[in-house]
GROMACS .gro file of C-alpha atoms in nm:
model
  313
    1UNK     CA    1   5.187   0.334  -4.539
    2UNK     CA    2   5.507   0.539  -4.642
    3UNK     CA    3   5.465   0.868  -4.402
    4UNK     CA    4   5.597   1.215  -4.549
    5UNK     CA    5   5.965   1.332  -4.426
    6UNK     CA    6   6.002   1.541  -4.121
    7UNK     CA    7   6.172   1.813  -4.314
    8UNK     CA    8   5.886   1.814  -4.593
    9UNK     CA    9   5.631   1.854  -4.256
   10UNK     CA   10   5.829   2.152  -4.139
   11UNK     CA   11   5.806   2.313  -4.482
   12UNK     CA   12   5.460   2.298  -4.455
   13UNK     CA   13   5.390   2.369  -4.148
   14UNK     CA   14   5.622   2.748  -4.142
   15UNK     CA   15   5.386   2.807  -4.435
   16UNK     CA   16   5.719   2.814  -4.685
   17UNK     CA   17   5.526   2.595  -5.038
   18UNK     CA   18   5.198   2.383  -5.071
   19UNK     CA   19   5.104   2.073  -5.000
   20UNK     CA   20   5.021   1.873  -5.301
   21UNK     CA   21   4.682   1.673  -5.396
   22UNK     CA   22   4.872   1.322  -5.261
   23UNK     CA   23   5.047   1.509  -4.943
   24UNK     CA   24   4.663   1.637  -4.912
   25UNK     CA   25   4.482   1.311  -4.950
   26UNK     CA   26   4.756   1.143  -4.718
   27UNK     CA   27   4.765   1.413  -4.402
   28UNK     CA   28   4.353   1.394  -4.423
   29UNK     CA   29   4.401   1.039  -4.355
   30UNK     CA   30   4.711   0.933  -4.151
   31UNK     CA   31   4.630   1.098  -3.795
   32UNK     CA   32   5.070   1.029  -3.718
   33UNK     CA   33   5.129   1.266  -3.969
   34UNK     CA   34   4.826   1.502  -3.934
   35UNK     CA   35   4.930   1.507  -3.540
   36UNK     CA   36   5.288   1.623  -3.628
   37UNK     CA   37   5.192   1.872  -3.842
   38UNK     CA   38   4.966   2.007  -3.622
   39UNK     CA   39   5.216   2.008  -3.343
   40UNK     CA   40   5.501   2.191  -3.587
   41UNK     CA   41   5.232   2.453  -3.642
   42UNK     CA   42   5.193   2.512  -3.313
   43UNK     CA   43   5.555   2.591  -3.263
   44UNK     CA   44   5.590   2.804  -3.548
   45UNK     CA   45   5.290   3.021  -3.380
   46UNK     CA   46   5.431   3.056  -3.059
   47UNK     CA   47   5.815   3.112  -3.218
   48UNK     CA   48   5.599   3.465  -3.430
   49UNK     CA   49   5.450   3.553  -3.081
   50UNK     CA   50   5.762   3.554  -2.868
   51UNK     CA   51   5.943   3.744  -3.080
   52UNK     CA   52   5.948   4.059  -2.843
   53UNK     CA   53   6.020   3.869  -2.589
   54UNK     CA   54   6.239   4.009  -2.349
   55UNK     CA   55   6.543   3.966  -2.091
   56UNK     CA   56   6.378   3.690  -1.810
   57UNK     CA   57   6.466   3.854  -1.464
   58UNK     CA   58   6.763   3.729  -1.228
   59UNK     CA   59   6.679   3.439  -0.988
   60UNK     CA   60   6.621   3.552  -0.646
   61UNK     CA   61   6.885   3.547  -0.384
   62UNK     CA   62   6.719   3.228  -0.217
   63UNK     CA   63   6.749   2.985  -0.460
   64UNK     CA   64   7.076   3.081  -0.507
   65UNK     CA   65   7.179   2.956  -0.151
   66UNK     CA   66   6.972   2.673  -0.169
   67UNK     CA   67   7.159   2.545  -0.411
   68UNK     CA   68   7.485   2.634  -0.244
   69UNK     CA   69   7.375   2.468   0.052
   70UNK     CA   70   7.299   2.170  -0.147
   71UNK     CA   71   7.640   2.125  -0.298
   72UNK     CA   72   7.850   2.227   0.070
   73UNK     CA   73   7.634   1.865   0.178
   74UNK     CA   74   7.740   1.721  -0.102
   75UNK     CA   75   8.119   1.806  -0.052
   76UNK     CA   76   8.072   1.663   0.325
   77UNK     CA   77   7.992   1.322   0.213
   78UNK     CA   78   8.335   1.122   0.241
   79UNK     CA   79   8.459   1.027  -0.103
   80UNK     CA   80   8.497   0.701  -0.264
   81UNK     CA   81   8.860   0.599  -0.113
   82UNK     CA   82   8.807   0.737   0.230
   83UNK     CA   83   8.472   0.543   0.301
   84UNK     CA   84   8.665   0.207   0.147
   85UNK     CA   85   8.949   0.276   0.455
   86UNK     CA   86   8.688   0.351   0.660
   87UNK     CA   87   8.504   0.035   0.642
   88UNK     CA   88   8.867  -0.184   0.578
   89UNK     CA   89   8.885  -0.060   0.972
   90UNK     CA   90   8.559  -0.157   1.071
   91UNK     CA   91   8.580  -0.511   0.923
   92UNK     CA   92   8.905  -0.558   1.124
   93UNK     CA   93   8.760  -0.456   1.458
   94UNK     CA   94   8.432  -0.627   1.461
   95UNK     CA   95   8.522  -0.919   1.311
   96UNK     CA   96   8.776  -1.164   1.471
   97UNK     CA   97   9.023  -1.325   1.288
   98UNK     CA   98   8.881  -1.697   1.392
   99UNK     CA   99   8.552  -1.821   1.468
  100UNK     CA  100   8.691  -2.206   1.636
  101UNK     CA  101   8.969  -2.458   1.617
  102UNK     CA  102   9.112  -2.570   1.288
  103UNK     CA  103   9.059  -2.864   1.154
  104UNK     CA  104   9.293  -3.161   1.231
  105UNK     CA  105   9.283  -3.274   0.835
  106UNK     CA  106   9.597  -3.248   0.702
  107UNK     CA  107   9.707  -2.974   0.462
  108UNK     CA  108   9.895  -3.003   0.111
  109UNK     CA  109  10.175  -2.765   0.275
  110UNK     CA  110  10.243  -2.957   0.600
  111UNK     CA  111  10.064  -3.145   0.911
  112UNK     CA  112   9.714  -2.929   1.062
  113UNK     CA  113   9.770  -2.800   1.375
  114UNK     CA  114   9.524  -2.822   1.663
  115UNK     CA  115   9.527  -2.459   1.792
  116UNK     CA  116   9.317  -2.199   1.735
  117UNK     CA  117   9.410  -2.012   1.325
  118UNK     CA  118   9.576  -1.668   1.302
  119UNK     CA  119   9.596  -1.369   1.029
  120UNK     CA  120   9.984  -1.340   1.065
  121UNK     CA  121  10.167  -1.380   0.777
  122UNK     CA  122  10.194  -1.738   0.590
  123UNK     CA  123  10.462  -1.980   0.686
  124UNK     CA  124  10.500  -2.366   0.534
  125UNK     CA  125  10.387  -2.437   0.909
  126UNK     CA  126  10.018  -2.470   1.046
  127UNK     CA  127   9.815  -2.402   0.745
  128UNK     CA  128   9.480  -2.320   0.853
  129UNK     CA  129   9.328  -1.930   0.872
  130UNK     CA  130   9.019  -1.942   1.091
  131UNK     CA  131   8.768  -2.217   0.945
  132UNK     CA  132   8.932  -2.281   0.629
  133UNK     CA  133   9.215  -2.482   0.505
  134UNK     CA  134   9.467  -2.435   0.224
  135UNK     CA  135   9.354  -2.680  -0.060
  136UNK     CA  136   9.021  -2.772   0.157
  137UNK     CA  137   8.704  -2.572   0.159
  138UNK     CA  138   8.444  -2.674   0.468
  139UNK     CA  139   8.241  -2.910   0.326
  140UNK     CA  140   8.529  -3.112   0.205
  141UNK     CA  141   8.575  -2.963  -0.146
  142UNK     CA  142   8.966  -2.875  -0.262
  143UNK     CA  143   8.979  -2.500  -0.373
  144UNK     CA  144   9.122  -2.183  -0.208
  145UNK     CA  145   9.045  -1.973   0.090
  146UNK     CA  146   8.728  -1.917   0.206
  147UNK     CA  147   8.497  -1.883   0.522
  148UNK     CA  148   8.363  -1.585   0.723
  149UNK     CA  149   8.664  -1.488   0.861
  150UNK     CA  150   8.859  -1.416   0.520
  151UNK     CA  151   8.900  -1.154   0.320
  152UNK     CA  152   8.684  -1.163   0.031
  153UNK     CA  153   8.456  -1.427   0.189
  154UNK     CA  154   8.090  -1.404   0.147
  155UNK     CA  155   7.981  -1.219   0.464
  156UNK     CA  156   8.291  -0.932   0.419
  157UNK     CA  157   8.256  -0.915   0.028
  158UNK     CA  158   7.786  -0.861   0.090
  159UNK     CA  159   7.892  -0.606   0.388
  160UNK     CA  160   8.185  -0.412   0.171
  161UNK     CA  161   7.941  -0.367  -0.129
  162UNK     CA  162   7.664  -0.313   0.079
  163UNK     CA  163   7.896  -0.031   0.243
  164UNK     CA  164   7.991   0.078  -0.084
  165UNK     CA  165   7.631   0.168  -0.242
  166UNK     CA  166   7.513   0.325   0.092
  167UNK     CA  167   7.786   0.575   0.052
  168UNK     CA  168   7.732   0.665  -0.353
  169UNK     CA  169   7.346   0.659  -0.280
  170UNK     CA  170   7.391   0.943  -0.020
  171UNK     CA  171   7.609   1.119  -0.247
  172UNK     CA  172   7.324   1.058  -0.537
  173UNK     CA  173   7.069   1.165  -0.268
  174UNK     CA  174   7.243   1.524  -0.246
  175UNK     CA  175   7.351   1.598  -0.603
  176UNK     CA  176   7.007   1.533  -0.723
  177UNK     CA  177   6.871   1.722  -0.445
  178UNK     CA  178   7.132   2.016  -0.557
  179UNK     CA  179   6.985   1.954  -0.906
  180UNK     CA  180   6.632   1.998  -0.854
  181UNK     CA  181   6.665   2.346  -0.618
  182UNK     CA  182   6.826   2.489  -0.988
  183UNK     CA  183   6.538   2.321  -1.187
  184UNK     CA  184   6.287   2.513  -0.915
  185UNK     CA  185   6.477   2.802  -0.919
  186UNK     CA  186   6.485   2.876  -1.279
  187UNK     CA  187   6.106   2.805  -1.326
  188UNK     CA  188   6.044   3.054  -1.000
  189UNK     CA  189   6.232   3.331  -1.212
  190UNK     CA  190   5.991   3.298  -1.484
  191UNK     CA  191   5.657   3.284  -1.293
  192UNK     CA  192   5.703   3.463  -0.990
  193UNK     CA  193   5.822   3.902  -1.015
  194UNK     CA  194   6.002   4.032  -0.768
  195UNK     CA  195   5.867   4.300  -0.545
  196UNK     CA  196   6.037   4.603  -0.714
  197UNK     CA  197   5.903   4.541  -1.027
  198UNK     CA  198   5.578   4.704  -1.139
  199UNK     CA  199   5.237   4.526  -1.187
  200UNK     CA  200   5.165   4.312  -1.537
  201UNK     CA  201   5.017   4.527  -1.789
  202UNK     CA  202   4.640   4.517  -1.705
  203UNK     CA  203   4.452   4.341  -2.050
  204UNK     CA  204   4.362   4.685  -2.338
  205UNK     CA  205   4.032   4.775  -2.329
  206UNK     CA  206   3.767   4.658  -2.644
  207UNK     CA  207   3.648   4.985  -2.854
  208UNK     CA  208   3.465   4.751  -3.120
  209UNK     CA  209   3.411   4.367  -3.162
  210UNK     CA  210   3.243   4.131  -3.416
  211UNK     CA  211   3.123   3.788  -3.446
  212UNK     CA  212   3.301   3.577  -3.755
  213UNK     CA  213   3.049   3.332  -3.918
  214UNK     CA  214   3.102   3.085  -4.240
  215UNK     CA  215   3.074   3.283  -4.536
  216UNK     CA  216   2.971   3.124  -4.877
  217UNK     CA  217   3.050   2.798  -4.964
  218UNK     CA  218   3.244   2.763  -4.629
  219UNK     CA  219   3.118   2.500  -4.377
  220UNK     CA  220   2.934   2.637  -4.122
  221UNK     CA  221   3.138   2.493  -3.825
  222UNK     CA  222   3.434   2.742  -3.909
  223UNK     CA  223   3.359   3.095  -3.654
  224UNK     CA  224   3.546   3.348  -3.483
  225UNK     CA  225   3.552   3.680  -3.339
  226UNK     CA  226   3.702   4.014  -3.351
  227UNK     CA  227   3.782   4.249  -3.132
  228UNK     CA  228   3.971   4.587  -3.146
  229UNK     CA  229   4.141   4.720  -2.837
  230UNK     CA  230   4.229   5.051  -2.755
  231UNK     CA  231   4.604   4.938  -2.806
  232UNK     CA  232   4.571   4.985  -3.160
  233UNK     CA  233   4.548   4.608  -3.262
  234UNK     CA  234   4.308   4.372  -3.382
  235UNK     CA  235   4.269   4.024  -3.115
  236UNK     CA  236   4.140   3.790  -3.359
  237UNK     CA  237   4.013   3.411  -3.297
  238UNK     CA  238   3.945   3.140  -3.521
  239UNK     CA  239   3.787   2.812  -3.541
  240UNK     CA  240   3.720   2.496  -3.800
  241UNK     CA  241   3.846   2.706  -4.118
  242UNK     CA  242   3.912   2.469  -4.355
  243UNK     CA  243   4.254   2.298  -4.474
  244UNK     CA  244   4.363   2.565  -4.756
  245UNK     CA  245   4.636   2.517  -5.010
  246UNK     CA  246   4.758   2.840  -4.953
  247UNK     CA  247   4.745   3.079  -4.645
  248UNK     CA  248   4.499   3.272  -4.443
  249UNK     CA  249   4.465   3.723  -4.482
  250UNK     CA  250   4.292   3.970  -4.240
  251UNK     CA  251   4.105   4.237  -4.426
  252UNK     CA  252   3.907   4.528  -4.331
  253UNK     CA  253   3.615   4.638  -4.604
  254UNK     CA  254   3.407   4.907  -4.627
  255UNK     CA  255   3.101   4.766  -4.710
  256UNK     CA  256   2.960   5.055  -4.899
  257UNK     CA  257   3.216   5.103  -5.181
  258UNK     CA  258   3.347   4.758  -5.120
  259UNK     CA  259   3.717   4.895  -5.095
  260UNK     CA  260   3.964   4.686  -4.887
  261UNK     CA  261   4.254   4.645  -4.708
  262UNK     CA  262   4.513   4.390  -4.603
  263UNK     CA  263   4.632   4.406  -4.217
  264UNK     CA  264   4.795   4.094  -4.165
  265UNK     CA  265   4.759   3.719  -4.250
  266UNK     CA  266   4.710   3.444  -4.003
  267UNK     CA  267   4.926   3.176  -3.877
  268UNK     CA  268   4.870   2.811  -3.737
  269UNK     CA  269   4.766   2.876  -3.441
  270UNK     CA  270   4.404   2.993  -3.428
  271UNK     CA  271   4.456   3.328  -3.227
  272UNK     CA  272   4.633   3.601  -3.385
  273UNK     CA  273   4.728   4.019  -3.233
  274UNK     CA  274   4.768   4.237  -3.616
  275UNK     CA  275   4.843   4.586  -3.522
  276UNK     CA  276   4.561   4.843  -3.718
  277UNK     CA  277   4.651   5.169  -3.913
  278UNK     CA  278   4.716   5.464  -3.705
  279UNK     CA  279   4.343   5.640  -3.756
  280UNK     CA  280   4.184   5.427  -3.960
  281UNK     CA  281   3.834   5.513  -3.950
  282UNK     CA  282   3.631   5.176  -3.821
  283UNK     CA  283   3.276   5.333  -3.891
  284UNK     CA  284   3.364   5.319  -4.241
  285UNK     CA  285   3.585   5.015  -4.285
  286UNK     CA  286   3.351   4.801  -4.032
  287UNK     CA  287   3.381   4.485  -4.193
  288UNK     CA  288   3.661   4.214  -4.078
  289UNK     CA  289   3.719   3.973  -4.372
  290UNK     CA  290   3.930   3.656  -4.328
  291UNK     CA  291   3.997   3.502  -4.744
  292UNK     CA  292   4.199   3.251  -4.851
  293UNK     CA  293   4.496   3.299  -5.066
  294UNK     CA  294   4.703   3.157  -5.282
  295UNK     CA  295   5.083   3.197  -5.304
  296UNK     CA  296   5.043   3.395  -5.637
  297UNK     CA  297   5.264   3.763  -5.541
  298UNK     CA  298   4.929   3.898  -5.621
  299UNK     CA  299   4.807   4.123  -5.350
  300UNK     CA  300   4.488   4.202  -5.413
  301UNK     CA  301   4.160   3.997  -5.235
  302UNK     CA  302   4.137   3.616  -5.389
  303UNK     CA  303   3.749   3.689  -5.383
  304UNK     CA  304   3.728   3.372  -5.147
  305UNK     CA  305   3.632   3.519  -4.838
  306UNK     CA  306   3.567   3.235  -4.521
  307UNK     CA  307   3.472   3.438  -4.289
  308UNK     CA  308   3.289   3.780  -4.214
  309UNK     CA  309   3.150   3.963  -3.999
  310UNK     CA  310   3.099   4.356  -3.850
  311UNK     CA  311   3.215   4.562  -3.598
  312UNK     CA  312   2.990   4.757  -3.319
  313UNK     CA  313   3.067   4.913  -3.008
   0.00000   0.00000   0.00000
């Protein structure tokens, strides 16, 4: 199944042209595409409602120094080429330069002495360092230096690296910790005011509210409700209104002479704020009126209203 293009979903889902009878058939049965539609819809209805969004406020002073503390501990930890020195002098102090006598087996670079091996420089003399031989590995085997008491041998080499990561995980260990104070700190800003700042807006009172039901030929799942606050703006909710080629208008009627008027249309998300005339007289116009519409640059009422109902209180 050959899904439709991201772009042609985003299209769609800011409203800007229709979906076709195939683009129809195919989001009412591939739930990938149906699911990403849904989700760009989303966005586009909380991109309209944060539009008046304002300046967030500044951190507080806290986080601030947590997260200087956290990078003054990171600056502590020794870097990279100070902890290798560091441990270079440890290996030379705790471990001795031989471990028993050499071997008596005779070298490719003169006769094996007897004595005990030593680190100083290389002469065509004794050639053994520690347990090793030049040109005999213990065990028998020709090759180069090895044996615990050489450089690069495998107990100094699984110490060094061992070294090595204990140093860049401490260093890890702050920076992420320096990391995550910012993360905290910028999520605190948004959800927690500071104590000079006034109280959140308490929640506008109701004047008037309705129940929406199906109306017509609509299915009888799709509801909502109305409600005007004493802001000035109509809080309406929706639910199960079917999949319309067009787009979704807010009208208030006056159900005696049947004259109407537009407030606002809907978007995807299925709660939308529409501000209300200044004195508009909601005895008279008591009917809310949600109609489907076509993309026409007509703006008078399609005449297919989904929803209805009236306003008391």
């Amino acid at each position: 199944m050959q899904h439709l293009e991201h772009e042609r979903l985003v299209f769609l889902a800011l409203g800007e042209s229709d979906a076709d009878d195939g683009e129809s058939t195919h989001l009412d049965t591939c739930a990938h595409c149906g699911t990403e539609l849904t989700a760009l819809r989303q966005v586009a209805g909380l991109g309209v409602e944060t539009q008046g969004l304002g300046d967030l406020p500044d951190p507080p002073e806290h986080i601030w120094q947590g997260i200087a503390a956290e990078i003054r501990a990171a600056e502590a930890v020794p870097s990279l080429t100070e902890a290798r020195r560091q441990q270079a002098a440890e290996d030379a102090t705790t471990e001795p330069a031989t471990t028993e006598p050499a071997t008596t087996e005779p070298a490719t670079t003169g006769p094996a002495t007897t004595g005990p091996a030593t680190t100083g420089p290389a002469t065509t003399g004794p050639a053994t360092i520690g347990k090793a031989t030049i040109g005999q590995r213990p065990g028998g085997s020709a090759g180069g230096l090895s044996g615990p008491g050489v450089a690069g041998g495998p107990g100094a080499g699984g110490r060094s690296r061992a070294r090595r990561r204990a140093g860049w995980s401490r260093w890890a260990a702050s920076a992420v910790t320096a990391v995550a104070a910012a993360a905290i700190g910028v999520v605190g800003t948004v959800s927690v005011l500071r104590p000079d700042e006034p109280a959140p807006t308490p929640t506008p009172a109701v004047l008037a509210s309705a129940p929406l039901a199906a109306f017509g030929s609509t299915p009888k799942s799709a509801q909502g409700d109305a409600r005007v606050l004493q802001s000035g703006q109509l809080h309406l909710h929706v639910a199960n209104l079917p999949r319309v080629p067009g787009y979704y208008e807010v009208w208030l009627i006056n159900p005696t002479n049947m004259e109407m008027f537009s407030i606002g249309t809907l978007g995807g998300d299925s709660d939308a704020l529409l501000p209300l005339p200044p004195n508009v007289d909601l005895k008279s116009y008591s009917v809310v009126d949600v109609s489907a519409e076509q993309y026409d640059n007509n703006t008078r009422h399609s005449g297919d209203s989904l929803l209805r109902g009236t306003l008391t209180g």
